[in-house]
mmCIF file of C-alpha atoms and ligand atoms in Angstrom:
data_model
loop_
_atom_site.group_PDB
_atom_site.id
_atom_site.type_symbol
_atom_site.label_atom_id
_atom_site.label_comp_id
_atom_site.label_asym_id
_atom_site.label_seq_id
_atom_site.Cartn_x
_atom_site.Cartn_y
_atom_site.Cartn_z
ATOM 1 C CA MET A 1 0.000 0.000 0.000
ATOM 2 C CA GLU A 2 2.745 2.445 1.005
ATOM 3 C CA LYS A 3 4.517 1.666 -2.287
ATOM 4 C CA TYR A 4 1.400 2.455 -4.280
ATOM 5 C CA LEU A 5 0.855 5.728 -2.452
ATOM 6 C CA GLN A 6 4.441 6.860 -2.804
ATOM 7 C CA LYS A 7 4.842 6.228 -6.538
ATOM 8 C CA PRO A 8 6.236 9.444 -8.063
ATOM 9 C CA THR A 9 3.126 11.297 -9.125
ATOM 10 C CA ASP A 10 1.881 14.858 -9.273
ATOM 11 C CA ARG A 11 -1.297 13.750 -7.577
ATOM 12 C CA VAL A 12 -1.614 13.913 -3.792
ATOM 13 C CA LEU A 13 -2.826 10.529 -2.592
ATOM 14 C CA CYS A 14 -3.318 9.458 0.981
ATOM 15 C CA SER A 15 -5.088 6.664 2.786
ATOM 16 C CA TYR A 16 -7.774 6.925 5.441
ATOM 17 C CA GLN A 17 -9.107 3.863 7.245
ATOM 18 C CA HIS A 18 -8.639 1.398 4.387
ATOM 19 C CA GLY A 19 -9.512 3.636 1.468
ATOM 20 C CA VAL A 20 -7.226 5.499 -0.914
ATOM 21 C CA TYR A 21 -8.046 9.146 -1.604
ATOM 22 C CA ASP A 22 -6.843 11.479 -4.334
ATOM 23 C CA VAL A 23 -7.177 14.886 -2.635
ATOM 24 C CA THR A 24 -5.203 16.927 -5.202
ATOM 25 C CA ASP A 25 -8.221 18.976 -6.305
ATOM 26 C CA PHE A 26 -9.152 19.675 -2.703
ATOM 27 C CA LEU A 27 -5.757 21.130 -1.678
ATOM 28 C CA PRO A 28 -6.498 24.810 -2.446
ATOM 29 C CA ASP A 29 -9.817 24.517 -0.604
ATOM 30 C CA HIS A 30 -8.619 22.855 2.579
ATOM 31 C CA PRO A 31 -9.704 25.186 5.406
ATOM 32 C CA GLY A 32 -6.551 24.228 7.337
ATOM 33 C CA GLY A 33 -4.301 25.136 4.361
ATOM 34 C CA LYS A 34 -2.894 22.916 1.626
ATOM 35 C CA GLU A 35 0.515 22.488 3.306
ATOM 36 C CA LEU A 36 -0.968 20.391 6.107
ATOM 37 C CA ILE A 37 -2.301 17.835 3.642
ATOM 38 C CA GLU A 38 0.807 17.916 1.438
ATOM 39 C CA GLN A 39 2.847 16.737 4.427
ATOM 40 C CA TYR A 40 0.743 13.578 4.298
ATOM 41 C CA LYS A 41 1.249 12.872 0.606
ATOM 42 C CA GLY A 42 1.526 9.107 0.252
ATOM 43 C CA LYS A 43 0.770 8.554 3.933
ATOM 44 C CA ASP A 44 -2.085 7.444 6.112
ATOM 45 C CA ILE A 45 -4.169 10.247 7.694
ATOM 46 C CA THR A 46 -6.480 8.095 9.842
ATOM 47 C CA VAL A 47 -4.886 9.155 13.131
ATOM 48 C CA ILE A 48 -4.202 12.820 12.342
ATOM 49 C CA PHE A 49 -7.691 13.292 10.847
ATOM 50 C CA LYS A 50 -9.241 12.549 14.246
ATOM 51 C CA ASP A 51 -6.470 14.021 16.367
ATOM 52 C CA GLU A 52 -7.929 16.227 19.118
ATOM 53 C CA ASN A 53 -4.755 18.318 19.354
ATOM 54 C CA SER A 54 -4.359 18.976 15.646
ATOM 55 C CA HIS A 55 -8.007 19.200 14.608
ATOM 56 C CA PRO A 56 -10.796 16.678 15.114
ATOM 57 C CA HIS A 57 -12.528 16.873 11.721
ATOM 58 C CA SER A 58 -16.306 17.316 11.465
ATOM 59 C CA GLN A 59 -18.875 15.030 9.818
ATOM 60 C CA ASN A 60 -18.866 17.417 6.880
ATOM 61 C CA ALA A 61 -15.095 17.032 6.552
ATOM 62 C CA LYS A 62 -15.556 13.253 6.388
ATOM 63 C CA ARG A 63 -18.231 13.650 3.711
ATOM 64 C CA ILE A 64 -15.926 15.892 1.709
ATOM 65 C CA LEU A 65 -13.062 13.411 2.069
ATOM 66 C CA ALA A 66 -15.340 10.595 0.872
ATOM 67 C CA GLN A 67 -15.861 12.483 -2.405
ATOM 68 C CA TYR A 68 -12.203 11.911 -3.252
ATOM 69 C CA LYS A 69 -12.057 8.152 -2.698
ATOM 70 C CA THR A 70 -10.359 6.402 -5.609
ATOM 71 C CA GLY A 71 -9.932 2.865 -4.309
ATOM 72 C CA GLN A 72 -9.264 0.455 -1.500
ATOM 73 C CA VAL A 73 -5.943 -0.421 0.010
ATOM 74 C CA ALA A 74 -4.686 -3.636 -1.653
ATOM 75 C CA GLY A 75 -5.926 -6.775 0.065
ATOM 76 C CA ASP A 76 -8.833 -5.013 1.733
ATOM 77 C CA ASN A 77 -12.064 -6.229 0.228
ATOM 78 C CA LYS A 78 -14.511 -4.796 2.759
ATOM 79 C CA GLU A 79 -17.257 -3.193 0.674
ATOM 80 C CA SER A 80 -19.231 -1.508 3.459
ATOM 81 C CA MET A 81 -18.162 1.682 5.220
ATOM 82 C CA ARG A 82 -16.114 1.482 8.369
ATOM 83 C CA GLU A 83 -16.589 3.375 11.596
ATOM 84 C CA GLY A 84 -15.509 6.971 11.094
ATOM 85 C CA GLU A 85 -16.215 6.873 7.358
ATOM 86 C CA GLU A 86 -19.026 8.825 5.707
ATOM 87 C CA ARG A 87 -20.621 8.504 2.311
ATOM 88 C CA PRO A 88 -19.904 11.389 -0.047
ATOM 89 C CA TYR A 89 -22.893 13.662 0.295
ATOM 90 C CA PRO A 90 -23.870 15.232 -1.990
ATOM 91 C CA LEU A 91 -22.109 12.923 -4.458
ATOM 92 C CA ARG A 92 -20.584 14.860 -7.340
ATOM 93 C CA VAL A 93 -20.284 13.128 -10.679
ATOM 94 C CA GLY A 94 -18.867 15.521 -13.259
ATOM 95 C CA LYS A 95 -20.927 18.678 -12.908
ATOM 96 C CA ILE A 96 -23.938 17.041 -11.258
ATOM 97 C CA LEU A 97 -24.461 17.092 -7.503
ATOM 98 C CA TYR A 98 -26.605 14.171 -6.401
ATOM 99 C CA PHE A 99 -28.575 14.797 -3.211
ATOM 100 C CA ASP A 100 -30.950 12.090 -1.926
ATOM 101 C CA ASP A 101 -34.028 13.265 -3.789
ATOM 102 C CA PHE A 102 -32.866 16.037 -6.106
ATOM 103 C CA THR A 103 -29.901 17.084 -8.220
ATOM 104 C CA ILE A 104 -28.101 20.341 -8.922
ATOM 105 C CA ASP A 105 -26.373 20.882 -12.257
ATOM 106 C CA LEU A 106 -23.294 22.947 -11.501
ATOM 107 C CA GLY A 107 -22.829 23.727 -15.183
ATOM 108 C CA LYS A 108 -26.075 25.726 -15.205
ATOM 109 C CA GLY A 109 -27.131 28.797 -13.214
ATOM 110 C CA TYR A 110 -27.276 27.638 -9.581
ATOM 111 C CA PHE A 111 -29.633 30.461 -8.623
ATOM 112 C CA TYR A 112 -32.515 29.296 -10.868
ATOM 113 C CA GLN A 113 -32.267 25.756 -9.526
ATOM 114 C CA ILE A 114 -33.067 26.971 -6.014
ATOM 115 C CA TRP A 115 -36.641 27.736 -7.145
ATOM 116 C CA LYS A 116 -37.602 24.078 -7.547
ATOM 117 C CA LEU A 117 -36.319 23.068 -4.098
ATOM 118 C CA SER A 118 -38.485 22.531 -1.045
ATOM 119 C CA TYR A 119 -37.501 24.185 2.231
ATOM 120 C CA LYS A 120 -35.942 20.917 3.454
ATOM 121 C CA GLN A 121 -33.969 20.505 0.236
ATOM 122 C CA TYR A 122 -32.778 24.097 0.449
ATOM 123 C CA LEU A 123 -31.427 23.399 3.942
ATOM 124 C CA GLU A 124 -29.582 20.359 2.587
ATOM 125 C CA VAL A 125 -27.873 22.552 0.010
ATOM 126 C CA ILE A 126 -26.581 25.025 2.568
ATOM 127 C CA ASP A 127 -25.829 22.517 5.336
ATOM 128 C CA ASN A 128 -23.691 20.231 3.171
ATOM 129 C CA PRO A 129 -20.880 22.455 1.915
ATOM 130 C CA VAL A 130 -18.999 21.261 -1.145
ATOM 131 C CA THR A 131 -15.665 22.168 -2.661
ATOM 132 C CA ILE A 132 -15.715 22.366 -6.441
ATOM 133 C CA PRO A 133 -12.541 22.498 -8.544
ATOM 134 C CA PHE A 134 -14.193 24.439 -11.390
ATOM 135 C CA TYR A 135 -16.181 27.627 -11.820
ATOM 136 C CA VAL A 136 -19.848 27.429 -10.789
ATOM 137 C CA PRO A 137 -22.124 30.021 -12.462
ATOM 138 C CA LEU A 138 -24.926 31.520 -10.433
ATOM 139 C CA PHE A 139 -26.716 32.770 -13.553
ATOM 140 C CA ASP A 140 -26.844 31.351 -17.079
ATOM 141 C CA SER A 141 -26.254 34.808 -18.530
ATOM 142 C CA LYS A 142 -22.553 35.671 -18.385
ATOM 143 C CA PHE A 143 -23.476 39.330 -18.023
ATOM 144 C CA LEU A 144 -25.683 38.732 -14.982
ATOM 145 C CA ASP A 145 -23.218 36.266 -13.520
ATOM 146 C CA MET A 146 -20.526 38.942 -13.588
ATOM 147 C CA PHE A 147 -22.498 40.843 -10.914
ATOM 148 C CA SER A 148 -22.545 37.800 -8.627
ATOM 149 C CA ARG A 149 -18.743 37.853 -8.301
ATOM 150 C CA ASN A 150 -16.540 40.225 -6.379
ATOM 151 C CA LYS A 151 -12.860 40.243 -5.642
ATOM 152 C CA TRP A 152 -12.150 41.168 -2.027
ATOM 153 C CA TYR A 153 -10.172 44.269 -2.984
ATOM 154 C CA THR A 154 -13.058 45.850 -4.941
ATOM 155 C CA ILE A 155 -14.735 46.354 -1.566
ATOM 156 C CA LEU A 156 -11.739 48.382 -0.377
ATOM 157 C CA ALA A 157 -11.623 50.332 -3.644
ATOM 158 C CA ILE A 158 -15.281 51.329 -3.292
ATOM 159 C CA TRP A 159 -15.708 51.937 0.436
ATOM 160 C CA VAL A 160 -12.380 53.420 1.571
ATOM 161 C CA PRO A 161 -12.880 56.649 -0.484
ATOM 162 C CA ILE A 162 -16.490 56.862 0.759
ATOM 163 C CA ALA A 163 -15.311 56.518 4.376
ATOM 164 C CA ILE A 164 -12.594 59.155 3.889
ATOM 165 C CA TYR A 165 -15.116 61.501 2.302
ATOM 166 C CA HIS A 166 -17.447 61.156 5.304
ATOM 167 C CA PHE A 167 -14.546 61.760 7.675
ATOM 168 C CA TYR A 168 -13.611 64.883 5.765
ATOM 169 C CA LEU A 169 -17.207 66.145 5.796
ATOM 170 C CA GLY A 170 -17.540 65.337 9.484
ATOM 171 C CA LEU A 171 -14.422 67.280 10.403
ATOM 172 C CA THR A 172 -14.842 70.288 8.172
ATOM 173 C CA TYR A 173 -18.357 70.928 6.894
ATOM 174 C CA ASN A 174 -20.765 73.180 8.729
ATOM 175 C CA TYR A 175 -24.124 71.441 8.828
ATOM 176 C CA ASP A 176 -25.596 74.150 10.968
ATOM 177 C CA VAL A 177 -27.228 71.580 13.210
ATOM 178 C CA ASN A 178 -28.050 72.559 16.737
ATOM 179 C CA SER A 179 -26.018 69.804 18.359
ATOM 180 C CA ILE A 180 -23.533 70.256 21.193
ATOM 181 C CA VAL A 181 -21.456 67.298 20.015
ATOM 182 C CA ASP A 182 -20.942 68.894 16.592
ATOM 183 C CA ASP A 183 -18.937 71.725 18.126
ATOM 184 C CA TYR A 184 -16.392 69.190 19.301
ATOM 185 C CA VAL A 185 -15.929 67.419 15.964
ATOM 186 C CA LYS A 186 -15.659 70.361 13.562
ATOM 187 C CA LEU A 187 -12.055 71.287 12.846
ATOM 188 C CA SER A 188 -13.102 74.928 12.440
ATOM 189 C CA SER A 189 -14.685 74.988 15.897
ATOM 190 C CA SER A 190 -12.751 76.393 18.852
ATOM 191 C CA SER A 191 -14.071 73.478 20.970
ATOM 192 C CA PHE A 192 -12.721 70.801 18.561
ATOM 193 C CA SER A 193 -11.591 67.745 20.495
ATOM 194 C CA MET A 194 -9.734 64.721 19.158
ATOM 195 C CA PHE A 195 -11.030 62.789 22.142
ATOM 196 C CA VAL A 196 -14.673 63.271 21.081
ATOM 197 C CA VAL A 197 -13.870 62.363 17.455
ATOM 198 C CA PHE A 198 -12.136 59.132 18.489
ATOM 199 C CA SER A 199 -14.866 58.303 20.991
ATOM 200 C CA ILE A 200 -17.498 58.560 18.240
ATOM 201 C CA LEU A 201 -15.332 56.431 15.924
ATOM 202 C CA ALA A 202 -14.847 53.792 18.647
ATOM 203 C CA PHE A 203 -18.567 53.774 19.441
ATOM 204 C CA ALA A 204 -19.357 53.370 15.723
ATOM 205 C CA VAL A 205 -16.967 50.412 15.363
ATOM 206 C CA LEU A 206 -18.545 48.770 18.418
ATOM 207 C CA SER A 207 -22.024 49.436 16.961
ATOM 208 C CA TRP A 208 -20.893 47.825 13.706
ATOM 209 C CA SER A 209 -19.795 44.687 15.557
ATOM 210 C CA LEU A 210 -23.318 44.334 16.976
ATOM 211 C CA ALA A 211 -24.725 44.987 13.485
ATOM 212 C CA GLU A 212 -22.343 42.332 12.099
ATOM 213 C CA TYR A 213 -23.681 39.783 14.571
ATOM 214 C CA SER A 214 -27.347 40.736 14.053
ATOM 215 C CA LEU A 215 -27.169 40.876 10.263
ATOM 216 C CA HIS A 216 -25.419 37.518 10.117
ATOM 217 C CA ARG A 217 -27.768 35.851 12.561
ATOM 218 C CA PHE A 218 -31.111 37.273 11.464
ATOM 219 C CA LEU A 219 -30.748 38.478 7.849
ATOM 220 C CA PHE A 220 -28.040 36.282 6.304
ATOM 221 C CA HIS A 221 -29.501 33.211 8.019
ATOM 222 C CA MET A 222 -33.089 34.185 7.353
ATOM 223 C CA GLU A 223 -33.758 30.533 6.369
ATOM 224 C CA LYS A 224 -34.123 29.904 10.117
ATOM 225 C CA TRP A 225 -37.304 31.979 10.297
ATOM 226 C CA MET A 226 -38.408 32.785 6.736
ATOM 227 C CA PRO A 227 -41.829 31.700 5.393
ATOM 228 C CA ASP A 228 -41.747 28.503 3.339
ATOM 229 C CA GLN A 229 -41.847 30.200 -0.074
ATOM 230 C CA ALA A 230 -39.519 29.956 -3.053
ATOM 231 C CA LEU A 231 -39.108 33.728 -3.246
ATOM 232 C CA TYR A 232 -37.569 33.842 0.237
ATOM 233 C CA ARG A 233 -35.267 30.959 -0.615
ATOM 234 C CA TYR A 234 -34.037 32.906 -3.648
ATOM 235 C CA LEU A 235 -33.346 35.884 -1.435
ATOM 236 C CA ALA A 236 -31.648 33.852 1.300
ATOM 237 C CA PHE A 237 -29.502 32.036 -1.258
ATOM 238 C CA ILE A 238 -28.282 35.156 -3.030
ATOM 239 C CA ILE A 239 -27.576 37.020 0.220
ATOM 240 C CA HIS A 240 -25.693 34.277 2.042
ATOM 241 C CA GLY A 241 -26.832 30.722 1.181
ATOM 242 C CA VAL A 242 -24.478 30.510 -1.787
ATOM 243 C CA HIS A 243 -21.554 31.187 0.549
ATOM 244 C CA HIS A 244 -22.592 28.253 2.736
ATOM 245 C CA ALA A 245 -23.131 25.960 -0.257
ATOM 246 C CA LEU A 246 -19.700 26.890 -1.692
ATOM 247 C CA PRO A 247 -17.737 28.276 1.275
ATOM 248 C CA MET A 248 -14.383 28.370 -0.495
ATOM 249 C CA ASP A 249 -15.585 30.299 -3.551
ATOM 250 C CA GLY A 250 -13.467 33.397 -2.921
ATOM 251 C CA GLU A 251 -15.438 35.533 -5.380
ATOM 252 C CA ARG A 252 -18.757 35.009 -3.610
ATOM 253 C CA LEU A 253 -17.628 35.815 -0.129
ATOM 254 C CA VAL A 254 -17.441 39.543 0.505
ATOM 255 C CA PHE A 255 -20.648 41.566 0.663
ATOM 256 C CA PRO A 256 -21.733 42.507 -2.912
ATOM 257 C CA PRO A 257 -21.401 46.281 -3.483
ATOM 258 C CA SER A 258 -24.993 46.482 -4.784
ATOM 259 C CA LEU A 259 -26.359 45.088 -1.495
ATOM 260 C CA GLY A 260 -23.826 47.225 0.382
ATOM 261 C CA ALA A 261 -25.192 50.323 -1.380
ATOM 262 C CA MET A 262 -28.747 49.469 -0.284
ATOM 263 C CA MET A 263 -27.580 48.937 3.302
ATOM 264 C CA TYR A 264 -25.661 52.194 3.129
ATOM 265 C CA TYR A 265 -28.813 54.041 2.096
ATOM 266 C CA VAL A 266 -30.960 52.535 4.847
ATOM 267 C CA LEU A 267 -28.335 52.871 7.580
ATOM 268 C CA THR A 268 -27.302 56.445 6.783
ATOM 269 C CA THR A 269 -30.988 57.455 6.732
ATOM 270 C CA VAL A 270 -31.453 55.956 10.207
ATOM 271 C CA ILE A 271 -28.123 57.271 11.564
ATOM 272 C CA TYR A 272 -28.670 60.834 10.327
ATOM 273 C CA THR A 273 -32.147 60.847 11.896
ATOM 274 C CA PHE A 274 -30.679 60.207 15.349
ATOM 275 C CA LEU A 275 -27.273 61.778 14.858
ATOM 276 C CA PRO A 276 -27.434 64.536 12.239
ATOM 277 C CA GLY A 277 -24.614 66.892 11.282
ATOM 278 C CA ASN A 278 -20.897 66.388 11.737
ATOM 279 C CA ALA A 279 -21.089 63.790 14.504
ATOM 280 C CA GLY A 280 -23.306 61.658 12.217
ATOM 281 C CA ARG A 281 -20.678 61.780 9.439
ATOM 282 C CA ILE A 282 -17.909 60.764 11.844
ATOM 283 C CA PHE A 283 -20.102 57.921 13.108
ATOM 284 C CA VAL A 284 -20.709 56.706 9.526
ATOM 285 C CA THR A 285 -16.921 56.758 8.954
ATOM 286 C CA GLY A 286 -16.389 54.445 11.940
ATOM 287 C CA PHE A 287 -19.287 52.248 10.895
ATOM 288 C CA ILE A 288 -17.846 51.784 7.380
ATOM 289 C CA ALA A 289 -14.386 51.116 8.911
ATOM 290 C CA GLY A 290 -15.951 48.397 11.090
ATOM 291 C CA TYR A 291 -17.656 46.914 8.044
ATOM 292 C CA LEU A 292 -14.405 46.896 6.035
ATOM 293 C CA TYR A 293 -12.565 45.191 8.888
ATOM 294 C CA TYR A 294 -15.346 42.581 8.954
ATOM 295 C CA ASP A 295 -15.331 41.857 5.219
ATOM 296 C CA MET A 296 -11.530 41.671 5.006
ATOM 297 C CA MET A 297 -11.396 39.493 8.114
ATOM 298 C CA HIS A 298 -14.025 37.188 6.631
ATOM 299 C CA TYR A 299 -11.921 36.707 3.504
ATOM 300 C CA TYR A 300 -8.756 36.287 5.583
ATOM 301 C CA LEU A 301 -10.314 33.598 7.781
ATOM 302 C CA HIS A 302 -11.366 31.568 4.746
ATOM 303 C CA HIS A 303 -8.319 31.938 2.562
ATOM 304 C CA CYS A 304 -5.305 32.578 4.783
ATOM 305 C CA ASN A 305 -3.618 30.744 7.612
ATOM 306 C CA PRO A 306 -3.185 33.071 10.584
ATOM 307 C CA SER A 307 -0.143 32.556 12.787
ATOM 308 C CA ILE A 308 -1.425 34.715 15.672
ATOM 309 C CA GLU A 309 -3.449 32.732 18.234
ATOM 310 C CA TYR A 310 -6.325 35.256 18.385
ATOM 311 C CA PHE A 311 -6.944 35.008 14.632
ATOM 312 C CA LYS A 312 -6.429 31.227 14.623
ATOM 313 C CA ASN A 313 -9.186 31.052 17.172
ATOM 314 C CA LEU A 314 -11.497 33.227 15.065
ATOM 315 C CA LYS A 315 -10.769 31.061 12.022
ATOM 316 C CA SER A 316 -11.578 27.910 13.915
ATOM 317 C CA ASN A 317 -14.799 29.508 15.197
ATOM 318 C CA HIS A 318 -15.808 30.456 11.678
ATOM 319 C CA ASN A 319 -14.984 27.008 10.281
ATOM 320 C CA LYS A 320 -17.248 25.525 12.932
ATOM 321 C CA HIS A 321 -20.011 27.881 11.822
ATOM 322 C CA HIS A 322 -19.656 26.506 8.275
ATOM 323 C CA TYR A 323 -18.901 22.844 8.855
ATOM 324 C CA VAL A 324 -20.404 22.032 12.265
ATOM 325 C CA SER A 325 -23.476 24.228 12.871
ATOM 326 C CA ASP A 326 -24.695 27.429 11.246
ATOM 327 C CA ALA A 327 -26.917 28.123 14.277
ATOM 328 C CA LYS A 328 -23.859 29.238 16.277
ATOM 329 C CA GLY A 329 -20.713 31.307 15.869
ATOM 330 C CA PHE A 330 -22.133 34.358 14.074
ATOM 331 C CA GLY A 331 -19.316 36.730 15.030
ATOM 332 C CA ILE A 332 -16.570 37.073 12.409
ATOM 333 C CA THR A 333 -14.332 39.779 13.883
ATOM 334 C CA ASN A 334 -14.970 38.851 17.523
ATOM 335 C CA LYS A 335 -16.900 36.424 19.689
ATOM 336 C CA ILE A 336 -18.289 38.948 22.215
ATOM 337 C CA TRP A 337 -21.891 38.898 20.983
ATOM 338 C CA ASP A 338 -21.880 35.100 20.637
ATOM 339 C CA TYR A 339 -20.964 34.954 24.325
ATOM 340 C CA LEU A 340 -23.573 37.512 25.322
ATOM 341 C CA PHE A 341 -26.407 35.949 23.280
ATOM 342 C CA ASP A 342 -25.371 32.378 23.986
ATOM 343 C CA THR A 343 -24.591 31.302 20.420
ATOM 344 C CA LYS A 344 -20.944 30.435 21.091
ATOM 345 C CA PHE A 345 -19.399 27.031 20.399
ATOM 346 C CA ASN A 346 -18.280 25.175 23.503
HETATM 347 C C1 HEM B 401 -7.033 14.968 3.179
HETATM 348 C C2 HEM B 401 -8.221 15.142 3.610
HETATM 349 C C3 HEM B 401 -8.712 16.260 4.462
HETATM 350 C C4 HEM B 401 -9.932 16.812 4.361
HETATM 351 C C5 HEM B 401 -11.043 16.429 3.386
HETATM 352 C C6 HEM B 401 -9.997 17.862 5.346
HETATM 353 C C7 HEM B 401 -11.116 18.693 5.529
HETATM 354 C C8 HEM B 401 -11.180 19.720 6.428
HETATM 355 C C9 HEM B 401 -12.348 20.545 6.655
HETATM 356 C C10 HEM B 401 -13.673 20.447 5.896
HETATM 357 C C11 HEM B 401 -12.041 21.433 7.623
HETATM 358 C C12 HEM B 401 -12.976 22.520 8.205
HETATM 359 C C13 HEM B 401 -13.351 22.178 9.645
HETATM 360 C C14 HEM B 401 -14.007 20.830 9.770
HETATM 361 O O1 HEM B 401 -14.940 20.535 9.011
HETATM 362 O O2 HEM B 401 -13.584 20.072 10.627
HETATM 363 C C15 HEM B 401 -10.670 21.182 8.006
HETATM 364 C C16 HEM B 401 -9.995 21.912 8.939
HETATM 365 C C17 HEM B 401 -8.721 21.598 9.362
HETATM 366 N N1 HEM B 401 -7.933 20.583 8.933
HETATM 367 FE FE1 HEM B 401 -8.363 19.229 7.518
HETATM 368 N N2 HEM B 401 -8.817 17.921 6.048
HETATM 369 C C18 HEM B 401 -7.995 16.945 5.543
HETATM 370 C C19 HEM B 401 -6.738 16.658 5.977
HETATM 371 C C20 HEM B 401 -6.096 17.258 7.019
HETATM 372 C C21 HEM B 401 -4.798 16.890 7.529
HETATM 373 C C22 HEM B 401 -3.937 15.761 6.997
HETATM 374 C C23 HEM B 401 -4.535 17.762 8.561
HETATM 375 C C24 HEM B 401 -3.357 17.867 9.483
HETATM 376 C C25 HEM B 401 -2.175 17.549 9.296
HETATM 377 C C26 HEM B 401 -5.635 18.680 8.664
HETATM 378 C C27 HEM B 401 -5.717 19.714 9.562
HETATM 379 C C28 HEM B 401 -6.753 20.596 9.653
HETATM 380 C C29 HEM B 401 -6.793 21.705 10.575
HETATM 381 C C30 HEM B 401 -5.679 22.097 11.559
HETATM 382 C C31 HEM B 401 -8.013 22.330 10.385
HETATM 383 C C32 HEM B 401 -8.560 23.491 11.189
HETATM 384 C C33 HEM B 401 -8.543 24.805 10.536
HETATM 385 C C34 HEM B 401 -9.224 25.764 11.493
HETATM 386 O O3 HEM B 401 -10.412 25.590 11.753
HETATM 387 O O4 HEM B 401 -8.532 26.650 11.963
HETATM 388 N N3 HEM B 401 -6.570 18.333 7.719
HETATM 389 N N4 HEM B 401 -10.171 20.126 7.277
#
């Protein structure tokens, strides 16, 4: 068996239990980083795959592994699954994903195929993440599909100038609003105070972190409470479901600018009602900064391997949210609100 696994080959083969797995296509999508698997090229991963100290892999991880099975170790004729093995679910054959009672054709617009699903089937799609080594269109039209993809840096390119502009307005413009706070944030005012400006910014970032938790828990995971209607499933899928179905698709991860623009409109309308004038603009700056930190952190946790313990911990928390239970671990940049609202992982 060892000889077979270690034959010079470009493919990365390993054994688990008594099966042989070709995990080459999975390497770039491994949430723990491809290097960890490469170390096990040609080796058995049965022990390390369950190792409590390294990382005890989830049921979903076992299902994903099962997708890559290519054979049995020589001399082992046991047909049935062994303890600790899972069947590949959904099973992918070419571009077709086979679920128990429905299929998804990954060569066609994924979005339209959500319409025909029942609520239960929709949950199966988002609760059984898959890693796909080819491009999956969301829409059949290439033009429409273009709008479903975003590189992480486009978010910075769009929102950093908007945040700077608000900061500039907040510090300099005279909104002529009868607010005591405004006197302390206007550069032209004799009462200008850096302390007040930074306090508003800090308060806005903290407010964002609560918004991050609430949006993720109640809007992005609206499937937990939404009425059983196809229209809502469409909405839930486009907002966040697609990210759970294909968690390692790096172009469908950050918040789409079009949705961001709608949120911006709603939130600024609310914020300026309660906090008009300069202080409101400074608050919006901090709120956008908090949002940018969130979106960049989200991308980082999926596609990079942090070396600092704090970020490792956040990554692990987020992986659990995807692969263990999406009813917990809603915080991306921190776990404070998960602790306070009792949605933390133990
Ligand atoms: C070759 C088959 C493998 C598959 C299919 C696989 C799959 C996964 C999946 C789906 C996760 C996300 C969390 C979870 O579901 O548990 C994960 C995380 C992880 N894997 Fe693997 N894995 C494999 C091999 C390995 C090996 C050989 C190692 C160690 C040497 C390893 C170390 C890790 C670590 C440390 C994480 C945690 C990342 C984090 O949450 O911070 N994996 N793996």
